mmCIF file of C-alpha atoms in Angstrom:
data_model
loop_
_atom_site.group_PDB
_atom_site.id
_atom_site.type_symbol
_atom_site.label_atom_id
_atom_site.label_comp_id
_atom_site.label_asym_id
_atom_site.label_seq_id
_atom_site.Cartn_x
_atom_site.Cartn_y
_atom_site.Cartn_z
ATOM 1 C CA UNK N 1 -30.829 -8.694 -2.330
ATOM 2 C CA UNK N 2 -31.124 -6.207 -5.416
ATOM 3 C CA UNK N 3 -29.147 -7.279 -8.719
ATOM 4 C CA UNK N 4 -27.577 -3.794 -10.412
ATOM 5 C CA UNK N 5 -28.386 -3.295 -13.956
ATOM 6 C CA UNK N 6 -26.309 -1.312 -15.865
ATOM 7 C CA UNK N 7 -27.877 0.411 -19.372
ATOM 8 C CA UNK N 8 -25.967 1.942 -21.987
ATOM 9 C CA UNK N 9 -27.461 4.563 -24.100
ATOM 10 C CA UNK N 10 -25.752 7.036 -26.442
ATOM 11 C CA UNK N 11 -24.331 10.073 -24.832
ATOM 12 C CA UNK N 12 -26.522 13.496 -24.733
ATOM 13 C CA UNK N 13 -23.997 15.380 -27.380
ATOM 14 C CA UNK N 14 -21.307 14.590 -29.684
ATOM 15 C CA UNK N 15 -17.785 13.530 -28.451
ATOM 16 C CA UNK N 16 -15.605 16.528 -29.096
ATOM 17 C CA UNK N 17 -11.859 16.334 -29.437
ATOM 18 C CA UNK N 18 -10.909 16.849 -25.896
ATOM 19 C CA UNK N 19 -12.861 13.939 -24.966
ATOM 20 C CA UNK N 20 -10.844 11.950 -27.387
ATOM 21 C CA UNK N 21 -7.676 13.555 -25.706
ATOM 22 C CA UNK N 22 -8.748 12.536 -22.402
ATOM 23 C CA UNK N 23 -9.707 9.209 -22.975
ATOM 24 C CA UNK N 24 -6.144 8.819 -25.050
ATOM 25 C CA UNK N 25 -4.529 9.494 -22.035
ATOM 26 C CA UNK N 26 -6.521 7.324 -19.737
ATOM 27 C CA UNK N 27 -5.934 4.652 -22.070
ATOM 28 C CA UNK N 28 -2.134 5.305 -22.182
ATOM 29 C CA UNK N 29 -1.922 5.351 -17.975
ATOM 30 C CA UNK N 30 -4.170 2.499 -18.483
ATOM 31 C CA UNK N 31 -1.843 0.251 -20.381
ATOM 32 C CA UNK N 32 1.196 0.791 -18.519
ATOM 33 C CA UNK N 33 -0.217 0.882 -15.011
ATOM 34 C CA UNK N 34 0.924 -2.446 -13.927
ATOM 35 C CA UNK N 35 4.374 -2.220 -15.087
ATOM 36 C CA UNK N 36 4.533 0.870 -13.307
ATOM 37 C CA UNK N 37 3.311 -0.343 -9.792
ATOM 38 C CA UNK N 38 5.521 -3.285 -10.359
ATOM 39 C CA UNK N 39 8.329 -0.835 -10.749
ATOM 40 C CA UNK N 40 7.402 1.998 -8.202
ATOM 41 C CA UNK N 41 7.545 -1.340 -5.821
ATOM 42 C CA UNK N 42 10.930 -2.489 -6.918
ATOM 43 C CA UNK N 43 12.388 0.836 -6.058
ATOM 44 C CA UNK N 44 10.465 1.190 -2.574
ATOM 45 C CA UNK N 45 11.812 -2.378 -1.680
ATOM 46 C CA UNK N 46 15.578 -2.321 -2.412
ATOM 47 C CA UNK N 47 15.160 1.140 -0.510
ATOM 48 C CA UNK N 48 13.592 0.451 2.329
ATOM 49 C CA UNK N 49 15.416 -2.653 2.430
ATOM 50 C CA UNK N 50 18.691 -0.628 2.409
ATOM 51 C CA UNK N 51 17.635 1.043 4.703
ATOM 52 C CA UNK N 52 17.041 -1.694 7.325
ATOM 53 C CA UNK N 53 20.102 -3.565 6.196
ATOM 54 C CA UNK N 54 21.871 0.047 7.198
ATOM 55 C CA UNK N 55 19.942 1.042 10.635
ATOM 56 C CA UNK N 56 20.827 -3.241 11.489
ATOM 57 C CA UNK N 57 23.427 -4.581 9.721
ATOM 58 C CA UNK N 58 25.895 -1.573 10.091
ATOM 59 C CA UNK N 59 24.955 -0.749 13.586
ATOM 60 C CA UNK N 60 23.598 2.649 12.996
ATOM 61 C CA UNK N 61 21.608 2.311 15.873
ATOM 62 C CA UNK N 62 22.688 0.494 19.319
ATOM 63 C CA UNK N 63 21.801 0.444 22.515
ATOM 64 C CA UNK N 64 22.726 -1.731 25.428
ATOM 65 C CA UNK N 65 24.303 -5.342 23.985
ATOM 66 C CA UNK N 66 22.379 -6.643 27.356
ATOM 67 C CA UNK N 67 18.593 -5.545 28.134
ATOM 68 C CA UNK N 68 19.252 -7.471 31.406
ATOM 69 C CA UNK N 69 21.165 -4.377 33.049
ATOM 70 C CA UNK N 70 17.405 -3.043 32.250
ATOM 71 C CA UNK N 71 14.902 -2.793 35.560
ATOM 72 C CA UNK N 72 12.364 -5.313 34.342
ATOM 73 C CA UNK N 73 9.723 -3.554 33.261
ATOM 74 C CA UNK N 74 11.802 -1.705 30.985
ATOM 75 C CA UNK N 75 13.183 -5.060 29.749
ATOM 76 C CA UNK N 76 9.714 -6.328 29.036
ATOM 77 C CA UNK N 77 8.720 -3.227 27.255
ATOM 78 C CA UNK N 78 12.076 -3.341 24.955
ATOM 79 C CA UNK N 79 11.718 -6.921 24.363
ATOM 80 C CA UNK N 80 7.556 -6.410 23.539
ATOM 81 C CA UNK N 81 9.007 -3.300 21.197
ATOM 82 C CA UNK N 82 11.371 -5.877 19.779
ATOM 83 C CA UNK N 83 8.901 -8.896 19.244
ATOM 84 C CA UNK N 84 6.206 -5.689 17.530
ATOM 85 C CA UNK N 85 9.040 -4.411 15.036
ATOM 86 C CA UNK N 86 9.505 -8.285 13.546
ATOM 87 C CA UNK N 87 6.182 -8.634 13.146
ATOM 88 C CA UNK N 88 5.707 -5.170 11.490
ATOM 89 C CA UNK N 89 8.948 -5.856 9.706
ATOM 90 C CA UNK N 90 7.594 -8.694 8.175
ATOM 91 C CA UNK N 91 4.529 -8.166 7.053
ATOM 92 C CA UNK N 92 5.904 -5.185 5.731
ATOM 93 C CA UNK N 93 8.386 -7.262 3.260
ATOM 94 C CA UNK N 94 5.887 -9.701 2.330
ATOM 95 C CA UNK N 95 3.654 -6.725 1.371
ATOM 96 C CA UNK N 96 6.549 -5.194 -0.543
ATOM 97 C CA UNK N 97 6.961 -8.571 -2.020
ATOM 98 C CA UNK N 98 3.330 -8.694 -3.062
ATOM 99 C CA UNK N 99 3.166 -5.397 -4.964
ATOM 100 C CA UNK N 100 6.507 -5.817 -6.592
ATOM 101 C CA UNK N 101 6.625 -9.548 -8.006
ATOM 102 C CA UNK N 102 2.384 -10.441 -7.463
ATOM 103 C CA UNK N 103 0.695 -13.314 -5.720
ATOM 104 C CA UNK N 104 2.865 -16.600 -5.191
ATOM 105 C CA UNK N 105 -0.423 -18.477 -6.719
ATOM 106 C CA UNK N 106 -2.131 -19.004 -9.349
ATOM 107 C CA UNK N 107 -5.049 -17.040 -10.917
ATOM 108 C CA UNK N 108 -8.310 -18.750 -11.803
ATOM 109 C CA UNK N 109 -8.980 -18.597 -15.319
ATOM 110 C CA UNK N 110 -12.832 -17.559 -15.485
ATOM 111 C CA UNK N 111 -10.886 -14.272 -13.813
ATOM 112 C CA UNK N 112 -9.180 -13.758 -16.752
ATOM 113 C CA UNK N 113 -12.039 -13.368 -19.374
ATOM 114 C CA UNK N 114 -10.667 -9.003 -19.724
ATOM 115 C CA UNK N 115 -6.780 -8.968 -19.485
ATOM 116 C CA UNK N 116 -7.087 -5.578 -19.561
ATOM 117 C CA UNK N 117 -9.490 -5.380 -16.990
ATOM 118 C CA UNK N 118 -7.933 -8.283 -14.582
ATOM 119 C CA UNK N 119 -4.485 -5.694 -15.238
ATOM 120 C CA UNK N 120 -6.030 -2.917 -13.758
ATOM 121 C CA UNK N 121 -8.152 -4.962 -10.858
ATOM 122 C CA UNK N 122 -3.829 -6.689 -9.913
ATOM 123 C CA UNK N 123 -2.365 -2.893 -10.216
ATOM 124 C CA UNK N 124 -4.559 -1.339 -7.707
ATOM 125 C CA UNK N 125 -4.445 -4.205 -5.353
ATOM 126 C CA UNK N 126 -0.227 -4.090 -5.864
ATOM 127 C CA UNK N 127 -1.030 -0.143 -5.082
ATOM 128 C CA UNK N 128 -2.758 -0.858 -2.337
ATOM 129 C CA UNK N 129 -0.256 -3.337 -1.276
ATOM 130 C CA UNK N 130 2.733 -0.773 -1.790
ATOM 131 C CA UNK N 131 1.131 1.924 0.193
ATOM 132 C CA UNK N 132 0.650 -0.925 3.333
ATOM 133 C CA UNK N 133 4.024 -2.179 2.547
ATOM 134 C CA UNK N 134 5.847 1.116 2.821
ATOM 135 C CA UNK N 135 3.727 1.874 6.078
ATOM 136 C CA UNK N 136 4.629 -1.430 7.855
ATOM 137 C CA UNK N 137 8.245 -1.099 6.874
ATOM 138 C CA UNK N 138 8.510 2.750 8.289
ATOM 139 C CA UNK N 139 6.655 1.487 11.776
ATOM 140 C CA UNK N 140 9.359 -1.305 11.677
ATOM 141 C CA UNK N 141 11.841 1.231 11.725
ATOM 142 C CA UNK N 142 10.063 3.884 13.934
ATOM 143 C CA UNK N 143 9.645 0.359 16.774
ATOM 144 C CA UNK N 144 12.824 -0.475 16.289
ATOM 145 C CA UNK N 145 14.444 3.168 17.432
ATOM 146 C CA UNK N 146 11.589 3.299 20.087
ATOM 147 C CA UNK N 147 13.540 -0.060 21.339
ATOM 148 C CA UNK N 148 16.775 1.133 21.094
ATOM 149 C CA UNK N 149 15.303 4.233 22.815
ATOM 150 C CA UNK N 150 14.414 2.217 25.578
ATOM 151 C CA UNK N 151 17.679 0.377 26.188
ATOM 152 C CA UNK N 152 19.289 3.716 26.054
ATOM 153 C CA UNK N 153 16.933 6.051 28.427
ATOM 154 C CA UNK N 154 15.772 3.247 31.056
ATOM 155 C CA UNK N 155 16.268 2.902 34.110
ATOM 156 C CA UNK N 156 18.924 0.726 35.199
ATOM 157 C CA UNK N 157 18.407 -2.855 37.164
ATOM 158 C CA UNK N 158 18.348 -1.680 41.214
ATOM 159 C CA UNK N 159 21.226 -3.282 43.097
ATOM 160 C CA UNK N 160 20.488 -6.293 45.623
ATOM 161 C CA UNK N 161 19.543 -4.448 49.339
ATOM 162 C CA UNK N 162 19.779 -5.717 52.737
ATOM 163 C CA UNK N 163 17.676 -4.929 55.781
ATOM 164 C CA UNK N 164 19.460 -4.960 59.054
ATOM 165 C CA UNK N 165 17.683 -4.417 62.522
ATOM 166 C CA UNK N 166 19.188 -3.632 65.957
ATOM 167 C CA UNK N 167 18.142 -2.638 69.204
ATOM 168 C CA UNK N 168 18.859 1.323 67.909
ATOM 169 C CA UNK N 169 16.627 0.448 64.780
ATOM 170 C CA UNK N 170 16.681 -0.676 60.993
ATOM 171 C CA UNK N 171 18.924 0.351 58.135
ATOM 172 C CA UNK N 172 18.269 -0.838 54.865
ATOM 173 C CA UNK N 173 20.388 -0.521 51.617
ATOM 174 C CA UNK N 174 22.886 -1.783 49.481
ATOM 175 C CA UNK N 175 25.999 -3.724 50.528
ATOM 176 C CA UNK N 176 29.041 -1.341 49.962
ATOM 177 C CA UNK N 177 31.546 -3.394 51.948
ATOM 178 C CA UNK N 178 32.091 -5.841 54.923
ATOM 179 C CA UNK N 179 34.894 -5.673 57.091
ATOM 180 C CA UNK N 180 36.097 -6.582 60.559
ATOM 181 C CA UNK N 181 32.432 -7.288 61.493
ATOM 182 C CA UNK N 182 31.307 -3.575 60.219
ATOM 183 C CA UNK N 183 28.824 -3.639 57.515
ATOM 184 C CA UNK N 184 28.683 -0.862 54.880
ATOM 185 C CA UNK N 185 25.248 -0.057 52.869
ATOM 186 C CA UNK N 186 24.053 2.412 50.594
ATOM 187 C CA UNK N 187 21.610 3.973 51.769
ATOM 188 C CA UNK N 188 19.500 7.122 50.746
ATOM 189 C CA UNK N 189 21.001 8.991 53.381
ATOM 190 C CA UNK N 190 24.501 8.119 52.500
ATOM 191 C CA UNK N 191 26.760 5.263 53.799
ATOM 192 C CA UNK N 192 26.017 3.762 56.980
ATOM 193 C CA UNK N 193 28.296 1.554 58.771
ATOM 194 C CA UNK N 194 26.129 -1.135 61.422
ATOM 195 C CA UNK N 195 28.026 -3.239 63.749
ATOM 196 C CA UNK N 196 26.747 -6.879 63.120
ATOM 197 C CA UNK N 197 27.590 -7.881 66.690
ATOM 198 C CA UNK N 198 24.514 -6.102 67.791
ATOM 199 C CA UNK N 199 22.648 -6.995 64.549
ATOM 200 C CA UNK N 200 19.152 -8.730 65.511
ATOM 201 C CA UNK N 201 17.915 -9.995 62.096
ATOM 202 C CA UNK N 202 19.781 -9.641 58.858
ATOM 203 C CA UNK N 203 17.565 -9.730 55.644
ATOM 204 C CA UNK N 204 17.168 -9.525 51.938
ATOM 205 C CA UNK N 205 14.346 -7.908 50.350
ATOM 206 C CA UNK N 206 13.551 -6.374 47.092
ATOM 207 C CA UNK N 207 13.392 -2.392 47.912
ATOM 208 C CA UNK N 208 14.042 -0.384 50.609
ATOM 209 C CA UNK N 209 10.806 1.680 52.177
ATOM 210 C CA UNK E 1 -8.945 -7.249 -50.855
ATOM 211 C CA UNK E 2 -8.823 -3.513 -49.333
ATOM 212 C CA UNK E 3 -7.028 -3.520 -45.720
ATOM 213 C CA UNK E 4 -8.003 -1.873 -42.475
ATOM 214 C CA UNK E 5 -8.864 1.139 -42.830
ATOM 215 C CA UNK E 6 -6.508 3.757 -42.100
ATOM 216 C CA UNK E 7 -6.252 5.976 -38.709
ATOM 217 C CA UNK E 8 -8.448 8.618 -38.487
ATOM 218 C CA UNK E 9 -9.674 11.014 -35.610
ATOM 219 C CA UNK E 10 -13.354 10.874 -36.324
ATOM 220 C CA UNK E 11 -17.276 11.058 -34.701
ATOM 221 C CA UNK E 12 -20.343 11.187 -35.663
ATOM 222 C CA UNK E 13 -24.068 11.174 -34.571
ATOM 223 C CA UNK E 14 -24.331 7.323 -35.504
ATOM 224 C CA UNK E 15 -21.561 6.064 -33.337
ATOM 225 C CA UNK E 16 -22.451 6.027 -30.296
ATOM 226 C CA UNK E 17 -26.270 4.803 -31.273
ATOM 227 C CA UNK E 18 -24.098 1.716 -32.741
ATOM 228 C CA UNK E 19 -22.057 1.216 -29.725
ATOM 229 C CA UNK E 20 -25.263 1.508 -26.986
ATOM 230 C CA UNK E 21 -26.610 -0.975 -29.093
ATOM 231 C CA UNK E 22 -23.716 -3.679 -29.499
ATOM 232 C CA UNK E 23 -21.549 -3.443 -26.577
ATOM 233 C CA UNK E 24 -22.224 -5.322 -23.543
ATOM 234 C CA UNK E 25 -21.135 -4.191 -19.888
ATOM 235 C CA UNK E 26 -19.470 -6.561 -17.311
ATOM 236 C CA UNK E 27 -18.404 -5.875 -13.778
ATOM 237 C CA UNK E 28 -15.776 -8.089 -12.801
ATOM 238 C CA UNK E 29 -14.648 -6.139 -9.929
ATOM 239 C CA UNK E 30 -16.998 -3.565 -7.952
ATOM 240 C CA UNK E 31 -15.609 -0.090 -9.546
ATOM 241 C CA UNK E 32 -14.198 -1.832 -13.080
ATOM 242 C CA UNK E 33 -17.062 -2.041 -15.746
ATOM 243 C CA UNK E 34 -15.648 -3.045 -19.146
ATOM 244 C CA UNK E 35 -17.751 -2.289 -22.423
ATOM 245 C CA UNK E 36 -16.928 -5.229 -25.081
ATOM 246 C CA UNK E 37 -18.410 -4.989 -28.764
ATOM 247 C CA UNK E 38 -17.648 -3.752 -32.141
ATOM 248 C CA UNK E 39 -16.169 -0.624 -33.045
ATOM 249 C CA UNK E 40 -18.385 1.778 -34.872
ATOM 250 C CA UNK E 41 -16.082 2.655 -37.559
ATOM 251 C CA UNK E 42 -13.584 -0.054 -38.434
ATOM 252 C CA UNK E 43 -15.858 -3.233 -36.999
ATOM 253 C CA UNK E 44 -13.024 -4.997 -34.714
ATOM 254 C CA UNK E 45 -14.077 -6.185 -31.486
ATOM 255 C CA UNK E 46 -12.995 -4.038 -29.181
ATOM 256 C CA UNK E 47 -12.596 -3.812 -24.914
ATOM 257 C CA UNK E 48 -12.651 -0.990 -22.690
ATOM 258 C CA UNK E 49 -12.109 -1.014 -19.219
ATOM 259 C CA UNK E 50 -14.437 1.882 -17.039
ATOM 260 C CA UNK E 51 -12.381 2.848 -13.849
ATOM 261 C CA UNK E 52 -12.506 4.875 -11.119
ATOM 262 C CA UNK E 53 -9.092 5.027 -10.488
ATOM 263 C CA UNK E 54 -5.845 4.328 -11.744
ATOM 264 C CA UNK E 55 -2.532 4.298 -10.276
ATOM 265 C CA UNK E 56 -0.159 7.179 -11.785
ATOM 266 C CA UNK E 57 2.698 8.376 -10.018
ATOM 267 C CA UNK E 58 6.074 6.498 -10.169
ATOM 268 C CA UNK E 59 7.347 9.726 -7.623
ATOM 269 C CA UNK E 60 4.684 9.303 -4.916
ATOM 270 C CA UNK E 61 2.228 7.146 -3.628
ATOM 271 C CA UNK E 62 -0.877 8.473 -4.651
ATOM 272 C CA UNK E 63 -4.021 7.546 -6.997
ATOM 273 C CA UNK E 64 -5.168 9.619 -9.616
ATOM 274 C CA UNK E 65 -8.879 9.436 -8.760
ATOM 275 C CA UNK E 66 -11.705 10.687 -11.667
ATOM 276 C CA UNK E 67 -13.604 13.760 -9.931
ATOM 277 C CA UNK E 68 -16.779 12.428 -11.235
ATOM 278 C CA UNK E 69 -18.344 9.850 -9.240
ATOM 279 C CA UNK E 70 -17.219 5.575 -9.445
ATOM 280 C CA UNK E 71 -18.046 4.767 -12.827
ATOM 281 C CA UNK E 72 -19.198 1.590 -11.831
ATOM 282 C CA UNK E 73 -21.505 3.295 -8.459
ATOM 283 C CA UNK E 74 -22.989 5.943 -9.992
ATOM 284 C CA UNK E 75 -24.490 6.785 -13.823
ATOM 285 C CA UNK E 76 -22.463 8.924 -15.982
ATOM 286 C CA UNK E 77 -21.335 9.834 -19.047
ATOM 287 C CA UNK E 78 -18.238 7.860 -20.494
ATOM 288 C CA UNK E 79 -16.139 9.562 -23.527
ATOM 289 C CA UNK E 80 -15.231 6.377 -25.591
ATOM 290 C CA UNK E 81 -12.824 5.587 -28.509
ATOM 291 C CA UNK E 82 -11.650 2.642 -30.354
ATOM 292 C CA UNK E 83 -8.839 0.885 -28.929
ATOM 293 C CA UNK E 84 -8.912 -2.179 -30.891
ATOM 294 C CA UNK E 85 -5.773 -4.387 -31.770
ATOM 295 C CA UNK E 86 -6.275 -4.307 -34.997
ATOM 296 C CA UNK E 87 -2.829 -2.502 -37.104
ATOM 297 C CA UNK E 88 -4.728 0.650 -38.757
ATOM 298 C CA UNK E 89 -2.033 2.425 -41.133
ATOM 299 C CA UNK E 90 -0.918 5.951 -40.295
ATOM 300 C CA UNK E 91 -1.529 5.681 -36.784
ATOM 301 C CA UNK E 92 0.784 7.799 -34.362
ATOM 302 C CA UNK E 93 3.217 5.646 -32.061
ATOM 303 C CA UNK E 94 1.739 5.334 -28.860
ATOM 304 C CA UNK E 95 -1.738 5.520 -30.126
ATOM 305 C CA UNK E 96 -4.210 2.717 -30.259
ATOM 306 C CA UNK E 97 -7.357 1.897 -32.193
ATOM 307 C CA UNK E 98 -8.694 3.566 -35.406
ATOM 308 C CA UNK E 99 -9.360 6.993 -34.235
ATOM 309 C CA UNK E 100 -13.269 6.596 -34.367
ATOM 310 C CA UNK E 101 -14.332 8.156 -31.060
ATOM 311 C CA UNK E 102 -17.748 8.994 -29.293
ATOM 312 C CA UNK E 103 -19.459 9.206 -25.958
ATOM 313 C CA UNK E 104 -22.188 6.692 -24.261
ATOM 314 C CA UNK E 105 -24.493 7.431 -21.408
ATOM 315 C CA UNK E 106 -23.725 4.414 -18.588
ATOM 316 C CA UNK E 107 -27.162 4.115 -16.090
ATOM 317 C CA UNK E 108 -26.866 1.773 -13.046
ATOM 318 C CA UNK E 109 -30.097 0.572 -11.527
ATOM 319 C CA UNK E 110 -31.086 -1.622 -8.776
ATOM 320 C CA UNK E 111 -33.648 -4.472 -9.204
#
């Protein structure tokens, strides 16, 4: 494996005055770079926070109080959507967390031999961790409307159905009413009423054909 | 006993001979260098971080990123200046250092 060398030499003309200007200002963003992340952090979490607390808390967004009414697939996708925005939601805050108050450990001391240096190395890594916080957070939000979506735009839970043969054939639907030995169902062709006396078999299933 | 000596916005030819010569270059972090010695001018030890980016905006999310190429990657030129602690009289709030300034050539090699 190849060990880099790095050589200084003097520079191939003299520093002018805009060079001095430049490297005045580098040195100013330099100083006050971590303070800044730390705050640029602070503001993105109370924000995004409020805005969770808001789209949750207040009820901005609802959809059904039951995803059982759901048909089951639907339910599984809404309750998979659910499960992803936690997860999201989470790391999100603890990313938020990270670039706003640091690490919850401590630093080695042999990484602290340039303050100035080890400053710069946390900023960009709370940068980093701002930028991943802020995306985590908005997918939280963007899942949980797909959810809500979901609850709102899916398809409802099918109703039990009945088959029922007799000699003249086989009606299957839903049960719509049963009296005086008449049975009512749903069916795709409209309401058909079958007289149970000459019923042969009388099933549930899960769909009609 | 004469204090520091005061600010002042100065080069010349000799400093950055001085600084090649005395300062020594870590890398703690791949893309930091810092370049630790003696200033030129006013002789306090002094430590300057080489980046290739730093973090800017408190509006937007964004890095402020050097158009030449990572200072630690690639050889370039670095302007320098001293930023030493040291309390140099009729320095400017907000400044740091004596004012000596000066550039240094940085080569990276591999073994």
């Amino acid at each position: 494996m190849s060990k880099r060398v790095v050589r200084l030499s003097a520079g191939p003309a003299m520093a002018t005055e805009s060079d001095l200007r430049a490297v005045q200002h580098r040195d100013r963003l330099l100083r006050d770079e971590l303070p800044r992340v730390r705050a640029t952090a602070a503001a993105w979490r109370n924000g995004l926070g409020a805005l969770l607390v808001g789209l949750i808390g207040f009820g901005l967004i609802k959809g059904r109080s039951d995803v059982g009414q759901l048909a089951p697939s639907w339910a599984v996708i809404v309750g998979a959507l659910l499960l992803a925005a936690l997860l999201v939601g989470a790391a999100g805050a603890a990313l938020l967390l990270r670039a706003a108050h640091g690490r919850p450990f401590v630093t080695s001391a042999r990484e602290m031999l340039s303050p100035r240096a080890a400053d710069h190395v946390e900023a960009v890594t709370s940068a980093q961790a701002l930028l991943w916080g802020m995306i985590a957070t908005l997918g939280c939000v963007f899942l949980l409307v797909a959810a809500v979506g979901a609850t709102w735009y899916g398809p409802e839970k099918s109703e039990p159905v009945v088959r029922v043969a007799t000699g003249t054939g086989t009606v299957c639907g839903s049960v719509v009413r049963l009296a005086h030995g008449t049975l009512v169902l749903k069916t795709k062709a409209g309401e058909v009423a079958v007289d149970l006396s000459t019923a042969l078999t009388l099933e549930a299933v899960d769909s009609c054909p | 006993m004469t204090g520091p000596e005061p600010y002042l916005e100065i080069t010349e030819d000799s400093y950055a001979s001085f600084a090649a010569e005395h300062f020594k270059v870590e890398e703690p972090k791949s893309g930091t260098l810092v370049l630790r010695g003696p200033c030129p001018r006013c002789g306090a030890v002094m430590e300057t971080p080489v980046v290739d980016s730093i973090f800017r905006s408190t509006r937007s999310i964004r890095f402020w990123r050097r158009q030449s190429p990572p200072a630690a990657a690639q050889s370039h030129v670095e302007p320098m200046m001293c930023d030493c602690a040291e309390d140099h009289p009729d320095r400017p709030d907000g400044l740091s250092g004596c004012g000596a300034y000066w550039t240094l050539t940085i080569s990276v090699a591999d073994q």
